[in-house]
PDB file of C-alpha atoms in Angstrom:
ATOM      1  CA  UNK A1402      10.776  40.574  57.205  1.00 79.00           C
ATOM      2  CA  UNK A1403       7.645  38.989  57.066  1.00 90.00           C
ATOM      3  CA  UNK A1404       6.257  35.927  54.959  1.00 94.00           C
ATOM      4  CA  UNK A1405       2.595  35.008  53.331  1.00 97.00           C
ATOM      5  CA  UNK A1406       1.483  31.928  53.790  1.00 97.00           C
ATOM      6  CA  UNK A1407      -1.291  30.440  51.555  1.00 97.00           C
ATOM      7  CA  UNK A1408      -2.899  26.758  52.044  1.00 96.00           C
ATOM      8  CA  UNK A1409      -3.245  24.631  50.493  1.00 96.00           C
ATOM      9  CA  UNK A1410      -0.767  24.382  47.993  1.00 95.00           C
ATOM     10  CA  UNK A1411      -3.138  22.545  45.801  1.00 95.00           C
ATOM     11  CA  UNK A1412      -6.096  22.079  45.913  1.00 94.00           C
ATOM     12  CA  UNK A1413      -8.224  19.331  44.081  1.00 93.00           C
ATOM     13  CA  UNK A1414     -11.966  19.452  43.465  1.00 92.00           C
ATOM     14  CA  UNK A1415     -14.950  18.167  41.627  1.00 93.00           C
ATOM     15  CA  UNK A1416     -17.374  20.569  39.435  1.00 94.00           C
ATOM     16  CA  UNK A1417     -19.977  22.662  41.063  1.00 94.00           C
ATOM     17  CA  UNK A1418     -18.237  22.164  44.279  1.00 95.00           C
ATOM     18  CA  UNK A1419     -17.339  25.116  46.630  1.00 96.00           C
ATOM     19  CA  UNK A1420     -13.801  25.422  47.269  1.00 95.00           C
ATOM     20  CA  UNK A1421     -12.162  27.551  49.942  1.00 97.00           C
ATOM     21  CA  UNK A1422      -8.320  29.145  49.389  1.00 97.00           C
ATOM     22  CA  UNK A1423      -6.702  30.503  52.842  1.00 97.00           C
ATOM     23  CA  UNK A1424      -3.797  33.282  52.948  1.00 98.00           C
ATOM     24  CA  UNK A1425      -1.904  34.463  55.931  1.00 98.00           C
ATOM     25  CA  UNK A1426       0.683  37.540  56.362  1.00 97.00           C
ATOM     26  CA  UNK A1427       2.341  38.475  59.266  1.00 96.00           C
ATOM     27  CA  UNK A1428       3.495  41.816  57.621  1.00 93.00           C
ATOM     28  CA  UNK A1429       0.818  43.347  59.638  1.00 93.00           C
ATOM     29  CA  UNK A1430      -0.025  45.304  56.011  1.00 92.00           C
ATOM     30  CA  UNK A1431      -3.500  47.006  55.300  1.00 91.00           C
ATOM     31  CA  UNK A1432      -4.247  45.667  51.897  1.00 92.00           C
ATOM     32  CA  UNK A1433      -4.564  41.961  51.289  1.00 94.00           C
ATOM     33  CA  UNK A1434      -5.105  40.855  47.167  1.00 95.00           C
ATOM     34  CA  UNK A1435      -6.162  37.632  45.727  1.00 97.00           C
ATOM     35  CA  UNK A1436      -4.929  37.204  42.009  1.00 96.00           C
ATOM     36  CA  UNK A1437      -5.592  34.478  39.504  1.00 95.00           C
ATOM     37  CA  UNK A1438      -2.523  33.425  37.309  1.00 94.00           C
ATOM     38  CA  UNK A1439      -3.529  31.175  34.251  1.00 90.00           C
ATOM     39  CA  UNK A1440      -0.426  29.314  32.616  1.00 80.00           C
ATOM     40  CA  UNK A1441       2.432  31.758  33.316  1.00 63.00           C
ATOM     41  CA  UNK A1442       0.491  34.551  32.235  1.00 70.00           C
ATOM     42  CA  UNK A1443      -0.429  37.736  33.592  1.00 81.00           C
ATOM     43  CA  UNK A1444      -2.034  38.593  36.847  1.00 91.00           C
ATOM     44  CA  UNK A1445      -5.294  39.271  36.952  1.00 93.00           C
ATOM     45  CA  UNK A1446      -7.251  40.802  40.219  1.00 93.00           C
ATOM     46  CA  UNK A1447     -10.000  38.943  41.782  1.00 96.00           C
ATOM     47  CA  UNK A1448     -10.667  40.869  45.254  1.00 96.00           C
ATOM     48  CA  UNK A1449      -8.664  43.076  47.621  1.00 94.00           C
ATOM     49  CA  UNK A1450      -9.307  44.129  51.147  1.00 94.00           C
ATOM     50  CA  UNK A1451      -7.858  47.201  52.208  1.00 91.00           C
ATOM     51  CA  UNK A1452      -8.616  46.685  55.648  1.00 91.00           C
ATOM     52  CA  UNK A1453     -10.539  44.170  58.092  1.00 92.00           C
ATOM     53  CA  UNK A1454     -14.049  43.249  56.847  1.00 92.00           C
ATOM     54  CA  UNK A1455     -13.464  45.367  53.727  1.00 94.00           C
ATOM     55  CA  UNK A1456     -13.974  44.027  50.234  1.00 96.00           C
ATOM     56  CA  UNK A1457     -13.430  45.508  46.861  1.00 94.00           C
ATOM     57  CA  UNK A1458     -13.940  43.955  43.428  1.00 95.00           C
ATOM     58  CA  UNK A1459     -11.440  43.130  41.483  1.00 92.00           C
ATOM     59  CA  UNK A1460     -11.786  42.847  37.352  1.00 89.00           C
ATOM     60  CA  UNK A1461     -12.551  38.780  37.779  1.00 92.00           C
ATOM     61  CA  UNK A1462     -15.242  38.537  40.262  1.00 95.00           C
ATOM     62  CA  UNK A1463     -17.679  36.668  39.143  1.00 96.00           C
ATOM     63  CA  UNK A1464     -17.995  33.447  40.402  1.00 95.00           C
ATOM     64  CA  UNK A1465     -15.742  34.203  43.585  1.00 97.00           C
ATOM     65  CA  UNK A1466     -16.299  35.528  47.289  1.00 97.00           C
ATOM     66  CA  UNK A1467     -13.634  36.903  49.637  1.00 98.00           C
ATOM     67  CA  UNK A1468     -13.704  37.284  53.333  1.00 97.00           C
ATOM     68  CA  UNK A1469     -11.723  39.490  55.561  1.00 97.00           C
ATOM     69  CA  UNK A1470     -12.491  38.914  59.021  1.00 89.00           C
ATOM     70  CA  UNK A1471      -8.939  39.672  61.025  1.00 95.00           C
ATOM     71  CA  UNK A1472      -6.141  41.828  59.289  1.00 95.00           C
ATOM     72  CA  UNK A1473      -3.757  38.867  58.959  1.00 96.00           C
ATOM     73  CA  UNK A1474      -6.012  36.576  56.869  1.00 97.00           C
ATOM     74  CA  UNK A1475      -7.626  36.989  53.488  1.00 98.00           C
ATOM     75  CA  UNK A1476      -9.778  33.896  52.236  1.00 98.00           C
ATOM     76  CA  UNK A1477     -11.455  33.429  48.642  1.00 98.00           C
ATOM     77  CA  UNK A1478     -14.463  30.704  47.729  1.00 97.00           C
ATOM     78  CA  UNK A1479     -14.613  29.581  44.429  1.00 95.00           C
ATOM     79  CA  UNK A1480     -18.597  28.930  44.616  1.00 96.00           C
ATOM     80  CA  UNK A1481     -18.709  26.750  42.004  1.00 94.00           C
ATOM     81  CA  UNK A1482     -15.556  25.631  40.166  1.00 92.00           C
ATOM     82  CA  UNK A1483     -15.439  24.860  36.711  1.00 91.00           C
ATOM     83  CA  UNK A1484     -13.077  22.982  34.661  1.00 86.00           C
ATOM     84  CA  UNK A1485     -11.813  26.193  33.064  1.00 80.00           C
ATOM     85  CA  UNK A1486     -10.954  27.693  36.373  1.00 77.00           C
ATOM     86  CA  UNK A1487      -7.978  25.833  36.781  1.00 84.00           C
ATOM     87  CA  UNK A1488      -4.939  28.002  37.285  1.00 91.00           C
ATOM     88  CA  UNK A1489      -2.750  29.371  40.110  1.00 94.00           C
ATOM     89  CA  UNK A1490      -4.309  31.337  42.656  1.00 96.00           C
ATOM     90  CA  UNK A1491      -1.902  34.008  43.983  1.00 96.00           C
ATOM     91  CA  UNK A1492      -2.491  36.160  47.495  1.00 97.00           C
ATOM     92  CA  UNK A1493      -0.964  39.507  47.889  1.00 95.00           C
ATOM     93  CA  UNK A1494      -0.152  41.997  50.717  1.00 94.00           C
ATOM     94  CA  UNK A1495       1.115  45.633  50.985  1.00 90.00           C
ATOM     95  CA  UNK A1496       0.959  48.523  53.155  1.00 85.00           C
ATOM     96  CA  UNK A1497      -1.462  50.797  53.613  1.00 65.00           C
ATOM     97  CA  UNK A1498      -1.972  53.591  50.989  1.00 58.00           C
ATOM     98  CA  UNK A1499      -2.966  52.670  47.824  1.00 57.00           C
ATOM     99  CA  UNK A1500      -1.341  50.872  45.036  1.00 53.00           C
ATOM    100  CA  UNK A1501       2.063  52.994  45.277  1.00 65.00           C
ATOM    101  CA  UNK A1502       3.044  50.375  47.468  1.00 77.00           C
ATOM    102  CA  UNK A1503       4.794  47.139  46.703  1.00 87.00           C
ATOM    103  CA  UNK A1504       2.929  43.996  46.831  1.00 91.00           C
ATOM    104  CA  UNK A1505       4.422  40.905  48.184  1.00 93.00           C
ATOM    105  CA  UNK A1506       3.281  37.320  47.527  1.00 95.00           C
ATOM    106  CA  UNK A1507       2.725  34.392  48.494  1.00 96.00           C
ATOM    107  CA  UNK A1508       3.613  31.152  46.514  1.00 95.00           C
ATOM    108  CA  UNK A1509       0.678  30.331  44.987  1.00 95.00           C
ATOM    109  CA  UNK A1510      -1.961  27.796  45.255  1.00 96.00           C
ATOM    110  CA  UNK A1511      -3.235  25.590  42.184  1.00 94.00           C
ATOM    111  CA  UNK A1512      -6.748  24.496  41.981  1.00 93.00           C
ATOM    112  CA  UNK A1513      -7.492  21.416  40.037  1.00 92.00           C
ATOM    113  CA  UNK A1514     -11.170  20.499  38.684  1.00 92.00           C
ATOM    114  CA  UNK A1515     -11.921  17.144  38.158  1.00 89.00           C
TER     115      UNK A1515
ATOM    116  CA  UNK B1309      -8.922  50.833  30.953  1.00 79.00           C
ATOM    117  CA  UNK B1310      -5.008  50.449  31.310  1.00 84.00           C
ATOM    118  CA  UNK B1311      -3.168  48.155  29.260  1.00 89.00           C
ATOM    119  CA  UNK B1312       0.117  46.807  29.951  1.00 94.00           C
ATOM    120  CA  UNK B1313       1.676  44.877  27.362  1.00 95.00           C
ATOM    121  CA  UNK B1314       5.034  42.856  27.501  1.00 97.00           C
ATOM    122  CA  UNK B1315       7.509  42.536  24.829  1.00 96.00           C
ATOM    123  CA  UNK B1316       9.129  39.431  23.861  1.00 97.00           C
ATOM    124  CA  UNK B1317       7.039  36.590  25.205  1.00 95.00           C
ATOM    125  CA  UNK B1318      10.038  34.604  25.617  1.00 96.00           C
ATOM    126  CA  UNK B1319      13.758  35.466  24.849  1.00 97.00           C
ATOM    127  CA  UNK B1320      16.847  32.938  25.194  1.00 97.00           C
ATOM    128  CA  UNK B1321      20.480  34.936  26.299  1.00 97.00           C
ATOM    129  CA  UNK B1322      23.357  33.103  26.439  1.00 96.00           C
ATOM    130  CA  UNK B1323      25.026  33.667  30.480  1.00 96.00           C
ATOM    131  CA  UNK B1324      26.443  37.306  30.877  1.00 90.00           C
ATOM    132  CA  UNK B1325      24.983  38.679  27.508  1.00 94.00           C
ATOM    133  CA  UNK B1326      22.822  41.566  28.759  1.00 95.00           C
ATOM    134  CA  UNK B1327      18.622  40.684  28.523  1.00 97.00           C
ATOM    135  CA  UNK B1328      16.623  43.878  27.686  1.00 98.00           C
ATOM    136  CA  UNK B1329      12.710  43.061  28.390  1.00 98.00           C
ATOM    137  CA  UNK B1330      10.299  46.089  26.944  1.00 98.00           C
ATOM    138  CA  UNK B1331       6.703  47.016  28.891  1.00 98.00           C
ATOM    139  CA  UNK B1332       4.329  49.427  27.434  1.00 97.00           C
ATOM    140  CA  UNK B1333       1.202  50.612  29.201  1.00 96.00           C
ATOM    141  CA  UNK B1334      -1.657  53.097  27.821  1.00 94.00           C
ATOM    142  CA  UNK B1335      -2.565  56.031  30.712  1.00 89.00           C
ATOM    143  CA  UNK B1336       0.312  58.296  30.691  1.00 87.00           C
ATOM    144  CA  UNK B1337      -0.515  59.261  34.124  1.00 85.00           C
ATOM    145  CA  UNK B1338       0.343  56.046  35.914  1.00 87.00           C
ATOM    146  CA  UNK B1339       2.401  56.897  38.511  1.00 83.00           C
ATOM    147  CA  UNK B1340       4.540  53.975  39.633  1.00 88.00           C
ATOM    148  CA  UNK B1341       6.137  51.034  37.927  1.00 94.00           C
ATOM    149  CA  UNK B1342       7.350  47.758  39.240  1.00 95.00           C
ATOM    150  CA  UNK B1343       9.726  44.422  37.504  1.00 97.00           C
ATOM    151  CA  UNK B1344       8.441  41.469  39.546  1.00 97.00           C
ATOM    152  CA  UNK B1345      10.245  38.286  39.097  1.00 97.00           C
ATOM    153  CA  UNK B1346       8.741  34.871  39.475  1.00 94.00           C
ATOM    154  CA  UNK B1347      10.634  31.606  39.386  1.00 95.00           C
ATOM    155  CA  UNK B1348       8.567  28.254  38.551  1.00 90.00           C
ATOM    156  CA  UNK B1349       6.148  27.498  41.132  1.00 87.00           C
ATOM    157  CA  UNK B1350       6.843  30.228  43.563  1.00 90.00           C
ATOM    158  CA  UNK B1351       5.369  33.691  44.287  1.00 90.00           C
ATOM    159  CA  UNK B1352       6.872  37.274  42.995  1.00 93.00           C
ATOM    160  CA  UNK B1353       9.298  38.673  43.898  1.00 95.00           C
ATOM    161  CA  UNK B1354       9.959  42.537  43.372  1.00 95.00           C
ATOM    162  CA  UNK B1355      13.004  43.543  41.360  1.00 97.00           C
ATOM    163  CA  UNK B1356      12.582  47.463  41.000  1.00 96.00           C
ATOM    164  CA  UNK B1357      10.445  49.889  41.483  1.00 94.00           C
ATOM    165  CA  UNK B1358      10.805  53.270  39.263  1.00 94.00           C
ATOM    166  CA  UNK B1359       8.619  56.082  39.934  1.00 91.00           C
ATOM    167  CA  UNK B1360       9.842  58.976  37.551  1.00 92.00           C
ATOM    168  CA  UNK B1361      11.424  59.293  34.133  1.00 95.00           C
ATOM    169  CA  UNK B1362      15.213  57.918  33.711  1.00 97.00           C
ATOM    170  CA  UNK B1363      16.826  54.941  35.411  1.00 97.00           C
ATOM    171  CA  UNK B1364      16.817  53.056  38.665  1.00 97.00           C
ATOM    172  CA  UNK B1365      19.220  50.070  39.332  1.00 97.00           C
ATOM    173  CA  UNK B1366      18.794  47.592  41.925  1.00 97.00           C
ATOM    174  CA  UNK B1367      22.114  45.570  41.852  1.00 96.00           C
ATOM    175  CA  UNK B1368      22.007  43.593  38.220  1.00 96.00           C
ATOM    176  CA  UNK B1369      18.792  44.609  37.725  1.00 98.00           C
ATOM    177  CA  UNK B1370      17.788  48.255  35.609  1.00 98.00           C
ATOM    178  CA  UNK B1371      14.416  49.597  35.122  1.00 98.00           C
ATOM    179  CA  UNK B1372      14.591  52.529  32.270  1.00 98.00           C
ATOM    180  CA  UNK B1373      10.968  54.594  32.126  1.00 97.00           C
ATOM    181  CA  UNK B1374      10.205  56.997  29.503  1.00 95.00           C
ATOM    182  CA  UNK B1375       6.542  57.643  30.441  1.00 93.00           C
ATOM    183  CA  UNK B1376       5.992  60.440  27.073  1.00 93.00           C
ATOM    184  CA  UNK B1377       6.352  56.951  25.005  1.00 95.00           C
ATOM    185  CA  UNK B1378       4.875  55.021  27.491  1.00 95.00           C
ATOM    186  CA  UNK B1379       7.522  52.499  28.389  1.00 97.00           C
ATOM    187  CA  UNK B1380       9.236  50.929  30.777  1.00 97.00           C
ATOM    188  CA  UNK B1381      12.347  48.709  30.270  1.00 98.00           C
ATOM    189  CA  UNK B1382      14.083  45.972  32.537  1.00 98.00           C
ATOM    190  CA  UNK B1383      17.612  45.261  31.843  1.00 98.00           C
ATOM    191  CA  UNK B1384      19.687  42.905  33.465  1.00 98.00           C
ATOM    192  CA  UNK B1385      23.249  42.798  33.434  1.00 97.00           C
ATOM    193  CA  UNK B1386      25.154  39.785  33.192  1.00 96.00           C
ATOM    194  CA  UNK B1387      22.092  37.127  33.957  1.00 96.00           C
ATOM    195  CA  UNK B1388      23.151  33.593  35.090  1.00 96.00           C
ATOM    196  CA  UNK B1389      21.365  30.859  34.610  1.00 96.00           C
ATOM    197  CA  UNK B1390      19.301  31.230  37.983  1.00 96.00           C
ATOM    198  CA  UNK B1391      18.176  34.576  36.804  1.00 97.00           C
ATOM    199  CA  UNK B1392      15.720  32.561  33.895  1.00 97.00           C
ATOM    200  CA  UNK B1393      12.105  33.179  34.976  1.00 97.00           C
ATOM    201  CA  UNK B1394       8.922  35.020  34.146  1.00 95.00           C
ATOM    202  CA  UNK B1395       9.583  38.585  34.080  1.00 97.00           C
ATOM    203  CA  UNK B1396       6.127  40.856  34.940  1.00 96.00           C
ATOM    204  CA  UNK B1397       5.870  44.154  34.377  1.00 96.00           C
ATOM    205  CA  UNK B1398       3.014  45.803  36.818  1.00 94.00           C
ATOM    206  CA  UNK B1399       1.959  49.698  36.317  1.00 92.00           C
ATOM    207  CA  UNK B1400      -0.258  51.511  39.145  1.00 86.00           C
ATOM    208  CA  UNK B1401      -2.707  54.214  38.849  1.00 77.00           C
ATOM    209  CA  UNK B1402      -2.305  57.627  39.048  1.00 67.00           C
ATOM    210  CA  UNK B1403      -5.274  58.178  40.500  1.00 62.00           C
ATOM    211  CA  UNK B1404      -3.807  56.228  43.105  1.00 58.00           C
ATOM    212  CA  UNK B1405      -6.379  53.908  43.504  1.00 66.00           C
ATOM    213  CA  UNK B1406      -5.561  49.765  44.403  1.00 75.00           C
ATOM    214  CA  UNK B1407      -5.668  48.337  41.109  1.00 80.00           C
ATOM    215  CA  UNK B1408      -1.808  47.167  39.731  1.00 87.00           C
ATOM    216  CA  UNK B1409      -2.122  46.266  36.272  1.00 90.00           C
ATOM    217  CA  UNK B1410       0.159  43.229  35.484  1.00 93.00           C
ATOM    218  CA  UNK B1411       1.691  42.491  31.718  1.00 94.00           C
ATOM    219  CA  UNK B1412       1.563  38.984  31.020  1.00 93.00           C
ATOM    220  CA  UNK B1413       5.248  38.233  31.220  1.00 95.00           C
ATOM    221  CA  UNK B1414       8.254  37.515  29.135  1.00 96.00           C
ATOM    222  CA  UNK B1415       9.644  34.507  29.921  1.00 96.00           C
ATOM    223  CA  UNK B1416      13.861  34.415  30.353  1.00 97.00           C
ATOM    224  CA  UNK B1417      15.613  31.403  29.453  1.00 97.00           C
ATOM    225  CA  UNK B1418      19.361  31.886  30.136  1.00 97.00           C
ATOM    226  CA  UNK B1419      21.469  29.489  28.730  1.00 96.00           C
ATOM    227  CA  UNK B1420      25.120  28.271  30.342  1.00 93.00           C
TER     228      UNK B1420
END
């Protein structure tokens, strides 16, 4: 088995400041996903990668960049977080393919704006 | 643009009554369906996958698709009191492209 590690856990900030979120796998999977999760709600996709120094847009964004520079690691910048962008901040990996594969997770990290 | 919607947003079972959570998503041609699991504070977890019409179980767990009306069920048999969580519901393309489409939960309270 294989485990995704995301850091920090939480992460507190003030607004207009650029904030980094790191994510780790050591499934040695293709696609890597960042999510945003606001108050037990849905999922909704941010960026993927479906392979080193690939991005793709996801639905959300705006106001975020990704970077994929080694096939184990998968980092997103808030560029300037707002008070309304607090939430949990979910990575994702899964095999190569295409979405027909499962995703696993890792346990989240929670941004705070203050 | 797919939807997935999730049906109840919360629902209370007492231990070992079965809990029947409802998903329904909009483009009949999505090809695979997953129940994700996610206890407070943690990451998912992936319950079952179901990829054609009729049932797949995965121990207590049940997924029932019926993709002509466009849902997909989750039973669970006998939940315990561990088993309360948000329950997602996440639909893939069948174009095949990367973008899972999640439902927004139900959230499972299972009482002693």
């Amino acid at each position: 088995g294989g485990i995704i590690t995301q850091t920090p856990k939480f992460l507190i900030g003030q607004e207009g400041q650029k904030l980094t979120l790191k994510c780790q796998q050591n499934f040695n999977h293709d696609t890597m996903y960042w999510y945003r999760q606001d108050s037990g709600k849905g999922l909704r996709l941010i960026y993927y990668s479906i392979t080193e120094n690939d991005l793709q847009k996801g639905d959300l964004s705006e106001g975020y960049d990704a970077s994929r520079e080694k096939k184990s690691s998968f980092s997103l910048t808030v560029t300037s977080a707002q008070k309304n962008e607090m939430a949990v901040f979910l990575c994702a990996s899964s095999m190569g393919g295409n979405s027909g594969n499962t995703l696993y997770f890792g346990e989240g990290s929670r941004l705070i704006v203050v | 643009q797919q939807k997935v919607q999730q049906s109840p947003e919360s629902l209370t079972v007492s231990e070992g009554a079965m809990a029947s959570l409802n998903c329904t998503f909009s483009d009949r041609s999505s090809d695979n369906f997953r129940w994700y699991r996610q206890h407070s504070g943690k990451g998912l977890e992936v319950l079952v996958s179901i990829f054609s019409d009729g049932e797949k179980e995965e121990g207590s767990f049940t997924a029932h698709l019926n993709r002509a009306s466009l849902h997909v069920f989750l039973h669970i048999r006998e939940p315990q009191p561990s088993d309360s969580a948000l329950y997602l519901c996440a639909v893939s393309p069948g174009t095949g492209g990367y973008k899972v489409v999640f439902g927004s939960g139900t959230r499972l309270l299972v009482s002693p």
